[in-house]
Amino acid sequence: MSQATLHPTPSAHWADPKRYLWLLGPAIPVIGAAMLAVYWQTQATWSLWFAVALVHLILPVLDFIFGEDAANPPDAALKALDADRYYSWVLYAFVPLQIAVTILGAWMAATLDMPWHHLLGLAISVGIVNGVAINTAHELGHKKDKLDRWLARISLAPTFYGHFYVEHNRGHHKNVATPEDPASSRFGETFWAFWPRTVAGSLRSAWHLEAERLQRFNKGVWSPDNENLQSWAMSFVLFGGLLAVLGWKALPFLLIQAVYGFSLLEVVNYLEHYGLKRRKNADGRYQRCEPEHSWNSNHTITNLFLYHLQRHSDHHANPTRRYQTLRHFDDSPQLPSGYAGMITLAYIPPLWFAVMNKRVIRHYQGDLDRISFDPAKREALMAQYADHAASVRAQATA
């Protein structure tokens, strides 16, 4: 592991300067609920689309204004910082707020006389809350505490994506930046081509992983101990309960917000490892996952909203490390904006390729053999970028 950038403050007097700013994470469902309340009282259309503006406009602008923060806590402070339960309660607060927003949204969809475009805005707004919640589930799901793990699965219930708990922890972290990982995107692959591949591939992977685990205990895949089935049961209970109380009119809302929510996860997956590849060693095994295999960002505001998810290299090196102690490494590849800004680019392939393709080539110093290409486009892309790669190699050796 490369050398982390050290925090300049002496550890004996160090205090987390972001301690209370981490409350921006659970502020997401609070903002979502507030916007739904505004619409309920005023029928103001803008309130249903505020969450979209927050993700695609407001956060990228704030990232630009406030810039980057590459500071790390001093090593001597890590143990106490990790043990501070305040940071866990910040995560715990998100889950009941998220469920409350989902219930409120379903009630509004079923009881208010809303035109279709208002219903769409309502579903997308709640979908954004539940999509960001998957990041909360991601943080909790890596921990050893049973409460954390159960809350992670509850947080996944509104998006019907409970299998993420299995596939991400035991599949993605093992296979990241390899052809075996459905959640690692390839150079030249659009997000719209990646989406069906990762959604279907992650589901297959999660089912296969649980089948293997249960087989070791002489249990069948349909056992009540199947963690996928347990997580999906939570979704059935949530959806079934809401439909029983509110009627079938709530179903379109529930489906749209779920798909939008898990798609928000998948677009983040798309940008986290785009074009990056772990090489195979002589023994046929892949090299260890290193900082070079994850795209990172130190943009301050999005990192606060996403619990340092953008310090992704350290997360892959230390999956159980808590968000408040994740570190920046100088040789980890950096995105030109925070994840919020990059999401918008990912939706528009020509813009994404214009920003990222040459960045990937520069990261590998012009060595195209080190890039994970979309197999169907490999030869065409290598020819397209041959001159640029040669120029990068010449600069690297100059």
mmCIF file of C-alpha atoms in Angstrom:
data_model
loop_
_atom_site.group_PDB
_atom_site.id
_atom_site.type_symbol
_atom_site.label_atom_id
_atom_site.label_comp_id
_atom_site.label_asym_id
_atom_site.label_seq_id
_atom_site.Cartn_x
_atom_site.Cartn_y
_atom_site.Cartn_z
ATOM 1 C CA MET A 1 0.000 0.000 0.000
ATOM 2 C CA SER A 2 1.278 3.424 -0.907
ATOM 3 C CA GLN A 3 2.000 6.178 1.541
ATOM 4 C CA ALA A 4 -1.021 8.101 2.767
ATOM 5 C CA THR A 5 -0.992 11.859 3.009
ATOM 6 C CA LEU A 6 -0.589 12.691 6.681
ATOM 7 C CA HIS A 7 -2.666 15.231 8.545
ATOM 8 C CA PRO A 8 -0.451 18.099 9.653
ATOM 9 C CA THR A 9 -2.077 18.599 13.051
ATOM 10 C CA PRO A 10 -0.282 16.920 15.999
ATOM 11 C CA SER A 11 -2.223 13.804 16.999
ATOM 12 C CA ALA A 12 -2.258 14.675 20.708
ATOM 13 C CA HIS A 13 -4.528 17.643 19.997
ATOM 14 C CA TRP A 14 -6.294 16.349 16.908
ATOM 15 C CA ALA A 15 -10.080 16.448 16.635
ATOM 16 C CA ASP A 16 -12.131 15.492 13.597
ATOM 17 C CA PRO A 17 -12.951 18.792 11.867
ATOM 18 C CA LYS A 18 -15.779 17.053 9.977
ATOM 19 C CA ARG A 19 -17.372 15.492 13.058
ATOM 20 C CA TYR A 20 -20.716 17.272 12.791
ATOM 21 C CA LEU A 21 -20.569 17.717 9.032
ATOM 22 C CA TRP A 22 -21.097 13.960 8.682
ATOM 23 C CA LEU A 23 -24.724 14.680 9.622
ATOM 24 C CA LEU A 24 -25.136 15.744 5.986
ATOM 25 C CA GLY A 25 -25.536 12.009 5.265
ATOM 26 C CA PRO A 26 -28.805 11.493 7.168
ATOM 27 C CA ALA A 27 -29.824 14.992 6.060
ATOM 28 C CA ILE A 28 -30.659 13.438 2.669
ATOM 29 C CA PRO A 29 -33.889 11.723 3.839
ATOM 30 C CA VAL A 30 -34.718 14.809 5.943
ATOM 31 C CA ILE A 31 -34.447 16.961 2.819
ATOM 32 C CA GLY A 32 -36.503 14.394 0.907
ATOM 33 C CA ALA A 33 -39.261 14.418 3.535
ATOM 34 C CA ALA A 34 -39.259 18.209 3.640
ATOM 35 C CA MET A 35 -39.704 18.442 -0.114
ATOM 36 C CA LEU A 36 -42.596 15.950 -0.038
ATOM 37 C CA ALA A 37 -44.207 18.004 2.732
ATOM 38 C CA VAL A 38 -43.819 21.162 0.631
ATOM 39 C CA TYR A 39 -45.581 19.487 -2.285
ATOM 40 C CA TRP A 40 -48.294 18.098 -0.034
ATOM 41 C CA GLN A 41 -49.092 21.583 1.204
ATOM 42 C CA THR A 42 -48.483 23.659 -1.942
ATOM 43 C CA GLN A 43 -48.488 21.294 -4.968
ATOM 44 C CA ALA A 44 -45.325 23.097 -6.078
ATOM 45 C CA THR A 45 -43.823 21.018 -8.883
ATOM 46 C CA TRP A 46 -40.254 22.143 -8.136
ATOM 47 C CA SER A 47 -40.338 20.395 -4.752
ATOM 48 C CA LEU A 48 -40.729 17.016 -6.446
ATOM 49 C CA TRP A 49 -37.607 17.597 -8.541
ATOM 50 C CA PHE A 50 -35.424 19.262 -5.918
ATOM 51 C CA ALA A 51 -33.639 15.973 -5.150
ATOM 52 C CA VAL A 52 -32.704 15.644 -8.830
ATOM 53 C CA ALA A 53 -31.293 19.172 -8.798
ATOM 54 C CA LEU A 54 -29.429 18.401 -5.570
ATOM 55 C CA VAL A 55 -27.618 15.400 -7.061
ATOM 56 C CA HIS A 56 -26.968 16.686 -10.573
ATOM 57 C CA LEU A 57 -26.474 20.405 -10.031
ATOM 58 C CA ILE A 58 -26.186 21.614 -6.442
ATOM 59 C CA LEU A 59 -23.661 19.047 -5.166
ATOM 60 C CA PRO A 60 -21.340 19.351 -8.203
ATOM 61 C CA VAL A 61 -21.387 23.146 -7.839
ATOM 62 C CA LEU A 62 -20.650 22.902 -4.113
ATOM 63 C CA ASP A 63 -17.813 20.455 -4.845
ATOM 64 C CA PHE A 64 -16.360 23.043 -7.228
ATOM 65 C CA ILE A 65 -16.729 25.877 -4.716
ATOM 66 C CA PHE A 66 -15.355 24.047 -1.664
ATOM 67 C CA GLY A 67 -12.757 22.037 -3.565
ATOM 68 C CA GLU A 68 -10.854 19.020 -2.290
ATOM 69 C CA ASP A 69 -9.692 17.796 1.085
ATOM 70 C CA ALA A 70 -6.882 15.233 0.986
ATOM 71 C CA ALA A 71 -6.083 15.405 4.706
ATOM 72 C CA ASN A 72 -5.976 12.176 6.712
ATOM 73 C CA PRO A 73 -6.366 11.691 10.450
ATOM 74 C CA PRO A 74 -3.025 10.977 12.147
ATOM 75 C CA ASP A 75 -2.252 7.321 12.783
ATOM 76 C CA ALA A 76 -2.291 7.860 16.546
ATOM 77 C CA ALA A 77 -5.909 9.047 16.386
ATOM 78 C CA LEU A 78 -7.298 6.154 14.325
ATOM 79 C CA LYS A 79 -8.078 3.767 17.180
ATOM 80 C CA ALA A 80 -10.124 6.280 19.173
ATOM 81 C CA LEU A 81 -11.802 7.588 16.023
ATOM 82 C CA ASP A 82 -12.794 4.076 15.000
ATOM 83 C CA ALA A 83 -14.222 3.312 18.451
ATOM 84 C CA ASP A 84 -16.326 6.485 18.676
ATOM 85 C CA ARG A 85 -19.974 5.310 18.501
ATOM 86 C CA TYR A 86 -21.152 8.740 17.404
ATOM 87 C CA TYR A 87 -20.189 7.853 13.837
ATOM 88 C CA SER A 88 -22.282 4.683 13.942
ATOM 89 C CA TRP A 89 -25.315 6.595 15.178
ATOM 90 C CA VAL A 90 -24.957 8.954 12.219
ATOM 91 C CA LEU A 91 -25.452 5.907 10.000
ATOM 92 C CA TYR A 92 -28.230 4.427 12.127
ATOM 93 C CA ALA A 93 -30.229 7.658 11.868
ATOM 94 C CA PHE A 94 -30.479 7.277 8.105
ATOM 95 C CA VAL A 95 -32.427 4.006 8.120
ATOM 96 C CA PRO A 96 -35.671 4.945 9.946
ATOM 97 C CA LEU A 97 -35.721 8.299 8.151
ATOM 98 C CA GLN A 98 -35.388 6.529 4.814
ATOM 99 C CA ILE A 99 -38.229 4.121 5.594
ATOM 100 C CA ALA A 100 -40.409 7.035 6.723
ATOM 101 C CA VAL A 101 -39.802 8.861 3.421
ATOM 102 C CA THR A 102 -40.721 5.700 1.502
ATOM 103 C CA ILE A 103 -43.971 5.303 3.426
ATOM 104 C CA LEU A 104 -44.835 8.993 3.037
ATOM 105 C CA GLY A 105 -44.153 8.852 -0.689
ATOM 106 C CA ALA A 106 -46.303 5.739 -1.119
ATOM 107 C CA TRP A 107 -49.149 7.369 0.829
ATOM 108 C CA MET A 108 -48.982 10.486 -1.346
ATOM 109 C CA ALA A 109 -48.917 8.428 -4.552
ATOM 110 C CA ALA A 110 -51.968 6.454 -3.459
ATOM 111 C CA THR A 111 -54.097 9.223 -1.953
ATOM 112 C CA LEU A 112 -53.296 12.477 -3.772
ATOM 113 C CA ASP A 113 -54.740 13.287 -7.179
ATOM 114 C CA MET A 114 -51.456 13.753 -9.030
ATOM 115 C CA PRO A 115 -50.792 14.056 -12.782
ATOM 116 C CA TRP A 116 -48.408 11.436 -14.139
ATOM 117 C CA HIS A 117 -45.409 13.791 -14.307
ATOM 118 C CA HIS A 118 -45.883 14.710 -10.652
ATOM 119 C CA LEU A 119 -46.072 11.019 -9.746
ATOM 120 C CA LEU A 120 -42.846 10.456 -11.696
ATOM 121 C CA GLY A 121 -41.114 13.275 -9.830
ATOM 122 C CA LEU A 122 -42.354 11.872 -6.521
ATOM 123 C CA ALA A 123 -41.025 8.387 -7.331
ATOM 124 C CA ILE A 124 -37.647 9.688 -8.531
ATOM 125 C CA SER A 125 -37.256 11.888 -5.444
ATOM 126 C CA VAL A 126 -37.875 8.950 -3.126
ATOM 127 C CA GLY A 127 -35.725 6.763 -5.391
ATOM 128 C CA ILE A 128 -32.803 9.146 -4.888
ATOM 129 C CA VAL A 129 -33.208 8.904 -1.113
ATOM 130 C CA ASN A 130 -33.271 5.110 -1.285
ATOM 131 C CA GLY A 131 -30.430 5.036 -3.817
ATOM 132 C CA VAL A 132 -28.215 7.073 -1.490
ATOM 133 C CA ALA A 133 -29.393 4.743 1.282
ATOM 134 C CA ILE A 134 -27.667 1.873 -0.503
ATOM 135 C CA ASN A 135 -24.419 3.637 0.336
ATOM 136 C CA THR A 136 -25.472 3.644 3.990
ATOM 137 C CA ALA A 137 -26.236 -0.068 3.653
ATOM 138 C CA HIS A 138 -22.832 -0.514 2.019
ATOM 139 C CA GLU A 139 -21.075 1.110 4.982
ATOM 140 C CA LEU A 140 -23.075 -0.868 7.564
ATOM 141 C CA GLY A 141 -22.883 -4.166 5.672
ATOM 142 C CA HIS A 142 -19.099 -4.308 5.904
ATOM 143 C CA LYS A 143 -19.127 -4.207 9.687
ATOM 144 C CA LYS A 144 -19.013 -7.208 12.036
ATOM 145 C CA ASP A 145 -21.696 -6.010 14.452
ATOM 146 C CA LYS A 146 -25.014 -7.849 13.961
ATOM 147 C CA LEU A 147 -27.037 -4.657 14.396
ATOM 148 C CA ASP A 148 -25.062 -2.973 11.633
ATOM 149 C CA ARG A 149 -25.593 -5.884 9.275
ATOM 150 C CA TRP A 150 -29.332 -6.146 9.917
ATOM 151 C CA LEU A 151 -29.769 -2.412 9.452
ATOM 152 C CA ALA A 152 -27.861 -2.700 6.167
ATOM 153 C CA ARG A 153 -30.371 -5.223 4.883
ATOM 154 C CA ILE A 154 -33.344 -3.204 6.102
ATOM 155 C CA SER A 155 -31.924 -0.195 4.273
ATOM 156 C CA LEU A 156 -31.841 -2.239 1.041
ATOM 157 C CA ALA A 157 -35.498 -3.295 1.360
ATOM 158 C CA PRO A 158 -37.118 -0.293 -0.414
ATOM 159 C CA THR A 159 -35.052 -0.893 -3.567
ATOM 160 C CA PHE A 160 -35.539 -4.688 -3.526
ATOM 161 C CA TYR A 161 -31.748 -4.968 -3.799
ATOM 162 C CA GLY A 162 -30.997 -7.077 -0.746
ATOM 163 C CA HIS A 163 -28.727 -9.399 -2.727
ATOM 164 C CA PHE A 164 -26.235 -6.495 -2.910
ATOM 165 C CA TYR A 165 -25.359 -7.351 0.708
ATOM 166 C CA VAL A 166 -24.106 -10.774 -0.430
ATOM 167 C CA GLU A 167 -22.626 -9.996 -3.828
ATOM 168 C CA HIS A 168 -20.784 -6.832 -2.876
ATOM 169 C CA ASN A 169 -19.092 -8.203 0.230
ATOM 170 C CA ARG A 170 -18.173 -11.635 -1.099
ATOM 171 C CA GLY A 171 -18.172 -11.131 -4.865
ATOM 172 C CA HIS A 172 -17.209 -7.595 -5.837
ATOM 173 C CA HIS A 173 -14.443 -7.225 -3.259
ATOM 174 C CA LYS A 174 -12.874 -10.465 -4.431
ATOM 175 C CA ASN A 175 -13.231 -9.905 -8.181
ATOM 176 C CA VAL A 176 -13.041 -6.120 -8.510
ATOM 177 C CA ALA A 177 -11.295 -4.826 -11.649
ATOM 178 C CA THR A 178 -11.342 -8.267 -13.292
ATOM 179 C CA PRO A 179 -13.532 -9.714 -16.079
ATOM 180 C CA GLU A 180 -15.251 -11.872 -13.433
ATOM 181 C CA ASP A 181 -16.760 -8.838 -11.696
ATOM 182 C CA PRO A 182 -20.127 -7.669 -13.083
ATOM 183 C CA ALA A 183 -19.810 -4.401 -11.129
ATOM 184 C CA SER A 184 -16.551 -3.269 -12.807
ATOM 185 C CA SER A 185 -17.142 -1.327 -16.015
ATOM 186 C CA ARG A 186 -14.944 -1.612 -19.090
ATOM 187 C CA PHE A 187 -13.193 0.975 -21.238
ATOM 188 C CA GLY A 188 -15.554 1.924 -24.077
ATOM 189 C CA GLU A 189 -18.610 0.452 -22.361
ATOM 190 C CA THR A 190 -21.484 2.893 -21.942
ATOM 191 C CA PHE A 191 -23.430 3.060 -18.710
ATOM 192 C CA TRP A 192 -26.520 1.950 -20.643
ATOM 193 C CA ALA A 193 -24.725 -1.218 -21.772
ATOM 194 C CA PHE A 194 -23.224 -1.728 -18.311
ATOM 195 C CA TRP A 195 -26.606 -1.443 -16.522
ATOM 196 C CA PRO A 196 -28.211 -4.702 -17.715
ATOM 197 C CA ARG A 197 -24.905 -6.564 -17.457
ATOM 198 C CA THR A 198 -24.300 -5.547 -13.851
ATOM 199 C CA VAL A 199 -27.932 -5.903 -12.691
ATOM 200 C CA ALA A 200 -28.249 -9.435 -14.069
ATOM 201 C CA GLY A 201 -24.667 -10.418 -13.276
ATOM 202 C CA SER A 202 -24.834 -9.239 -9.671
ATOM 203 C CA LEU A 203 -28.055 -11.152 -9.112
ATOM 204 C CA ARG A 204 -26.542 -14.353 -10.545
ATOM 205 C CA SER A 205 -23.378 -13.867 -8.514
ATOM 206 C CA ALA A 206 -25.277 -13.343 -5.246
ATOM 207 C CA TRP A 207 -27.374 -16.466 -5.824
ATOM 208 C CA HIS A 208 -24.310 -18.554 -6.682
ATOM 209 C CA LEU A 209 -22.359 -17.281 -3.660
ATOM 210 C CA GLU A 210 -25.171 -18.182 -1.272
ATOM 211 C CA ALA A 211 -25.627 -21.599 -2.881
ATOM 212 C CA GLU A 212 -21.916 -22.300 -2.316
ATOM 213 C CA ARG A 213 -22.019 -21.077 1.281
ATOM 214 C CA LEU A 214 -25.095 -23.102 2.176
ATOM 215 C CA GLN A 215 -23.708 -26.210 0.505
ATOM 216 C CA ARG A 216 -20.799 -26.137 2.954
ATOM 217 C CA PHE A 217 -23.375 -26.543 5.738
ATOM 218 C CA ASN A 218 -25.270 -29.280 3.842
ATOM 219 C CA LYS A 219 -28.186 -26.932 3.232
ATOM 220 C CA GLY A 220 -30.095 -26.297 0.030
ATOM 221 C CA VAL A 221 -30.261 -22.947 -1.721
ATOM 222 C CA TRP A 222 -33.921 -22.511 -0.723
ATOM 223 C CA SER A 223 -33.029 -22.779 2.955
ATOM 224 C CA PRO A 224 -34.434 -20.109 5.322
ATOM 225 C CA ASP A 225 -30.773 -19.347 6.055
ATOM 226 C CA ASN A 226 -30.283 -18.004 2.524
ATOM 227 C CA GLU A 227 -29.366 -14.355 3.107
ATOM 228 C CA ASN A 228 -30.722 -13.325 -0.284
ATOM 229 C CA LEU A 229 -34.124 -14.794 0.544
ATOM 230 C CA GLN A 230 -34.062 -13.165 3.962
ATOM 231 C CA SER A 231 -33.336 -9.749 2.454
ATOM 232 C CA TRP A 232 -35.926 -10.113 -0.292
ATOM 233 C CA ALA A 233 -38.463 -11.151 2.341
ATOM 234 C CA MET A 234 -37.961 -7.745 3.988
ATOM 235 C CA SER A 235 -38.819 -6.098 0.670
ATOM 236 C CA PHE A 236 -41.925 -8.282 0.254
ATOM 237 C CA VAL A 237 -43.064 -7.355 3.757
ATOM 238 C CA LEU A 238 -42.530 -3.639 3.117
ATOM 239 C CA PHE A 239 -44.157 -3.622 -0.319
ATOM 240 C CA GLY A 240 -46.923 -6.014 0.711
ATOM 241 C CA GLY A 241 -47.768 -4.007 3.807
ATOM 242 C CA LEU A 242 -47.951 -0.741 1.877
ATOM 243 C CA LEU A 243 -50.101 -2.280 -0.859
ATOM 244 C CA ALA A 244 -52.402 -3.890 1.701
ATOM 245 C CA VAL A 245 -53.002 -0.531 3.383
ATOM 246 C CA LEU A 246 -52.883 1.814 0.387
ATOM 247 C CA GLY A 247 -54.041 -0.384 -2.476
ATOM 248 C CA TRP A 248 -52.553 -1.174 -5.855
ATOM 249 C CA LYS A 249 -52.409 2.502 -6.802
ATOM 250 C CA ALA A 250 -49.137 2.691 -4.867
ATOM 251 C CA LEU A 251 -47.476 -0.052 -6.948
ATOM 252 C CA PRO A 252 -46.192 2.095 -9.877
ATOM 253 C CA PHE A 253 -44.609 4.464 -7.374
ATOM 254 C CA LEU A 254 -42.926 1.610 -5.495
ATOM 255 C CA LEU A 255 -41.549 0.037 -8.666
ATOM 256 C CA ILE A 256 -40.252 3.288 -10.198
ATOM 257 C CA GLN A 257 -38.508 4.442 -7.021
ATOM 258 C CA ALA A 258 -36.930 0.996 -6.554
ATOM 259 C CA VAL A 259 -35.526 0.846 -10.093
ATOM 260 C CA TYR A 260 -34.287 4.427 -9.935
ATOM 261 C CA GLY A 261 -32.762 3.781 -6.525
ATOM 262 C CA PHE A 262 -30.733 0.714 -7.458
ATOM 263 C CA SER A 263 -29.786 2.336 -10.770
ATOM 264 C CA LEU A 264 -28.187 5.151 -8.764
ATOM 265 C CA LEU A 265 -26.038 2.507 -7.087
ATOM 266 C CA GLU A 266 -25.093 1.002 -10.426
ATOM 267 C CA VAL A 267 -24.047 4.291 -12.001
ATOM 268 C CA VAL A 268 -21.712 4.790 -9.030
ATOM 269 C CA ASN A 269 -20.383 1.264 -9.589
ATOM 270 C CA TYR A 270 -19.843 2.221 -13.228
ATOM 271 C CA LEU A 271 -17.582 5.148 -12.434
ATOM 272 C CA GLU A 272 -15.665 3.587 -9.525
ATOM 273 C CA HIS A 273 -13.546 1.145 -11.567
ATOM 274 C CA TYR A 274 -14.015 2.239 -15.185
ATOM 275 C CA GLY A 275 -11.351 0.751 -17.456
ATOM 276 C CA LEU A 276 -9.139 -0.408 -14.579
ATOM 277 C CA LYS A 277 -7.704 -3.921 -14.580
ATOM 278 C CA ARG A 278 -5.799 -6.190 -12.216
ATOM 279 C CA ARG A 279 -3.193 -8.254 -14.004
ATOM 280 C CA LYS A 280 -2.699 -11.984 -13.562
ATOM 281 C CA ASN A 281 0.430 -13.249 -11.855
ATOM 282 C CA ALA A 282 2.482 -16.175 -13.093
ATOM 283 C CA ASP A 283 0.453 -18.550 -10.899
ATOM 284 C CA GLY A 284 -2.763 -17.560 -12.679
ATOM 285 C CA ARG A 285 -4.087 -15.525 -9.770
ATOM 286 C CA TYR A 286 -4.934 -11.858 -10.053
ATOM 287 C CA GLN A 287 -2.628 -9.369 -8.411
ATOM 288 C CA ARG A 288 -3.776 -7.939 -5.117
ATOM 289 C CA CYS A 289 -6.205 -5.040 -5.387
ATOM 290 C CA GLU A 290 -4.128 -1.861 -5.114
ATOM 291 C CA PRO A 291 -4.930 1.886 -4.976
ATOM 292 C CA GLU A 292 -4.499 2.026 -8.754
ATOM 293 C CA HIS A 293 -7.631 -0.117 -9.269
ATOM 294 C CA SER A 294 -10.254 2.358 -7.988
ATOM 295 C CA TRP A 295 -11.172 5.863 -9.071
ATOM 296 C CA ASN A 296 -11.139 8.259 -6.132
ATOM 297 C CA SER A 297 -12.151 11.809 -5.385
ATOM 298 C CA ASN A 298 -11.345 14.135 -2.507
ATOM 299 C CA HIS A 299 -14.118 16.605 -3.349
ATOM 300 C CA THR A 300 -15.296 17.610 0.079
ATOM 301 C CA ILE A 301 -19.056 18.007 -0.145
ATOM 302 C CA THR A 302 -19.921 14.763 -1.921
ATOM 303 C CA ASN A 303 -17.576 12.904 0.420
ATOM 304 C CA LEU A 304 -19.533 14.239 3.383
ATOM 305 C CA PHE A 305 -22.861 13.174 1.900
ATOM 306 C CA LEU A 306 -21.490 9.728 0.938
ATOM 307 C CA TYR A 307 -19.432 8.887 4.046
ATOM 308 C CA HIS A 308 -16.061 9.032 2.255
ATOM 309 C CA LEU A 309 -17.164 6.530 -0.387
ATOM 310 C CA GLN A 310 -14.936 8.429 -2.796
ATOM 311 C CA ARG A 311 -11.839 7.276 -0.884
ATOM 312 C CA HIS A 312 -12.501 4.024 -2.616
ATOM 313 C CA SER A 313 -8.976 2.651 -2.820
ATOM 314 C CA ASP A 314 -8.595 2.538 0.958
ATOM 315 C CA HIS A 315 -12.044 0.980 1.245
ATOM 316 C CA HIS A 316 -11.007 -1.895 -1.028
ATOM 317 C CA ALA A 317 -7.761 -2.338 0.844
ATOM 318 C CA ASN A 318 -9.541 -2.277 4.226
ATOM 319 C CA PRO A 319 -13.245 -3.124 3.753
ATOM 320 C CA THR A 320 -14.066 -3.065 7.469
ATOM 321 C CA ARG A 321 -12.398 0.317 8.035
ATOM 322 C CA ARG A 322 -15.022 2.839 9.168
ATOM 323 C CA TYR A 323 -15.784 5.799 6.957
ATOM 324 C CA GLN A 324 -14.374 8.402 9.354
ATOM 325 C CA THR A 325 -10.928 6.778 9.173
ATOM 326 C CA LEU A 326 -10.665 6.155 5.408
ATOM 327 C CA ARG A 327 -7.481 7.637 3.947
ATOM 328 C CA HIS A 328 -6.368 9.338 0.769
ATOM 329 C CA PHE A 329 -3.351 7.860 -1.040
ATOM 330 C CA ASP A 330 -1.216 9.965 -3.312
ATOM 331 C CA ASP A 331 -0.985 7.389 -6.105
ATOM 332 C CA SER A 332 -4.688 6.556 -6.290
ATOM 333 C CA PRO A 333 -6.267 7.705 -9.588
ATOM 334 C CA GLN A 334 -8.411 10.807 -9.141
ATOM 335 C CA LEU A 335 -11.616 11.824 -10.889
ATOM 336 C CA PRO A 336 -11.936 15.420 -12.120
ATOM 337 C CA SER A 337 -15.072 15.954 -10.021
ATOM 338 C CA GLY A 338 -16.930 14.348 -7.147
ATOM 339 C CA TYR A 339 -19.115 11.317 -7.741
ATOM 340 C CA ALA A 340 -22.217 13.559 -7.988
ATOM 341 C CA GLY A 341 -20.782 15.419 -10.962
ATOM 342 C CA MET A 342 -19.473 12.253 -12.607
ATOM 343 C CA ILE A 343 -22.895 10.572 -12.436
ATOM 344 C CA THR A 344 -24.317 13.122 -14.868
ATOM 345 C CA LEU A 345 -21.415 12.542 -17.270
ATOM 346 C CA ALA A 346 -21.947 8.778 -17.091
ATOM 347 C CA TYR A 347 -25.506 9.192 -18.351
ATOM 348 C CA ILE A 348 -24.162 10.908 -21.508
ATOM 349 C CA PRO A 349 -21.631 8.497 -23.096
ATOM 350 C CA PRO A 350 -19.919 10.961 -25.498
ATOM 351 C CA LEU A 351 -19.184 13.314 -22.599
ATOM 352 C CA TRP A 352 -18.061 10.463 -20.360
ATOM 353 C CA PHE A 353 -15.675 9.081 -22.972
ATOM 354 C CA ALA A 354 -14.324 12.557 -23.748
ATOM 355 C CA VAL A 355 -13.476 13.136 -20.083
ATOM 356 C CA MET A 356 -12.416 9.652 -18.986
ATOM 357 C CA ASN A 357 -10.871 7.648 -21.824
ATOM 358 C CA LYS A 358 -7.664 9.657 -22.133
ATOM 359 C CA ARG A 359 -7.522 9.873 -18.347
ATOM 360 C CA VAL A 360 -7.485 6.052 -18.165
ATOM 361 C CA ILE A 361 -4.685 5.920 -20.753
ATOM 362 C CA ARG A 362 -2.640 8.494 -18.826
ATOM 363 C CA HIS A 363 -3.181 6.526 -15.628
ATOM 364 C CA TYR A 364 -1.562 3.490 -17.257
ATOM 365 C CA GLN A 365 1.144 5.656 -18.879
ATOM 366 C CA GLY A 366 0.026 4.734 -22.383
ATOM 367 C CA ASP A 367 0.173 0.949 -21.872
ATOM 368 C CA LEU A 368 -3.069 -0.136 -23.542
ATOM 369 C CA ASP A 369 -2.528 -3.768 -22.519
ATOM 370 C CA ARG A 370 -3.170 -2.772 -18.893
ATOM 371 C CA ILE A 371 -6.662 -1.426 -19.654
ATOM 372 C CA SER A 372 -9.866 -3.432 -19.223
ATOM 373 C CA PHE A 373 -11.546 -3.003 -22.617
ATOM 374 C CA ASP A 374 -15.086 -3.749 -23.683
ATOM 375 C CA PRO A 375 -14.274 -6.996 -25.568
ATOM 376 C CA ALA A 376 -16.489 -6.134 -28.544
ATOM 377 C CA LYS A 377 -14.726 -2.792 -29.011
ATOM 378 C CA ARG A 378 -11.174 -3.691 -28.032
ATOM 379 C CA GLU A 379 -9.494 -3.653 -31.466
ATOM 380 C CA ALA A 380 -11.297 -0.518 -32.644
ATOM 381 C CA LEU A 381 -10.506 1.366 -29.441
ATOM 382 C CA MET A 382 -6.844 0.333 -29.444
ATOM 383 C CA ALA A 383 -6.544 1.646 -32.989
ATOM 384 C CA GLN A 384 -8.440 4.843 -32.124
ATOM 385 C CA TYR A 385 -6.207 5.671 -29.165
ATOM 386 C CA ALA A 386 -2.900 4.293 -30.484
ATOM 387 C CA ASP A 387 -1.438 7.719 -31.276
ATOM 388 C CA HIS A 388 -2.502 9.208 -27.962
ATOM 389 C CA ALA A 389 -1.078 6.208 -26.080
ATOM 390 C CA ALA A 390 2.234 6.568 -27.923
ATOM 391 C CA SER A 391 2.358 10.256 -27.000
ATOM 392 C CA VAL A 392 1.679 9.444 -23.323
ATOM 393 C CA ARG A 393 4.418 6.774 -23.323
ATOM 394 C CA ALA A 394 6.883 9.235 -24.834
ATOM 395 C CA GLN A 395 6.099 11.821 -22.168
ATOM 396 C CA ALA A 396 6.436 9.213 -19.418
ATOM 397 C CA THR A 397 9.930 8.205 -20.578
ATOM 398 C CA ALA A 398 11.144 11.715 -21.415
#
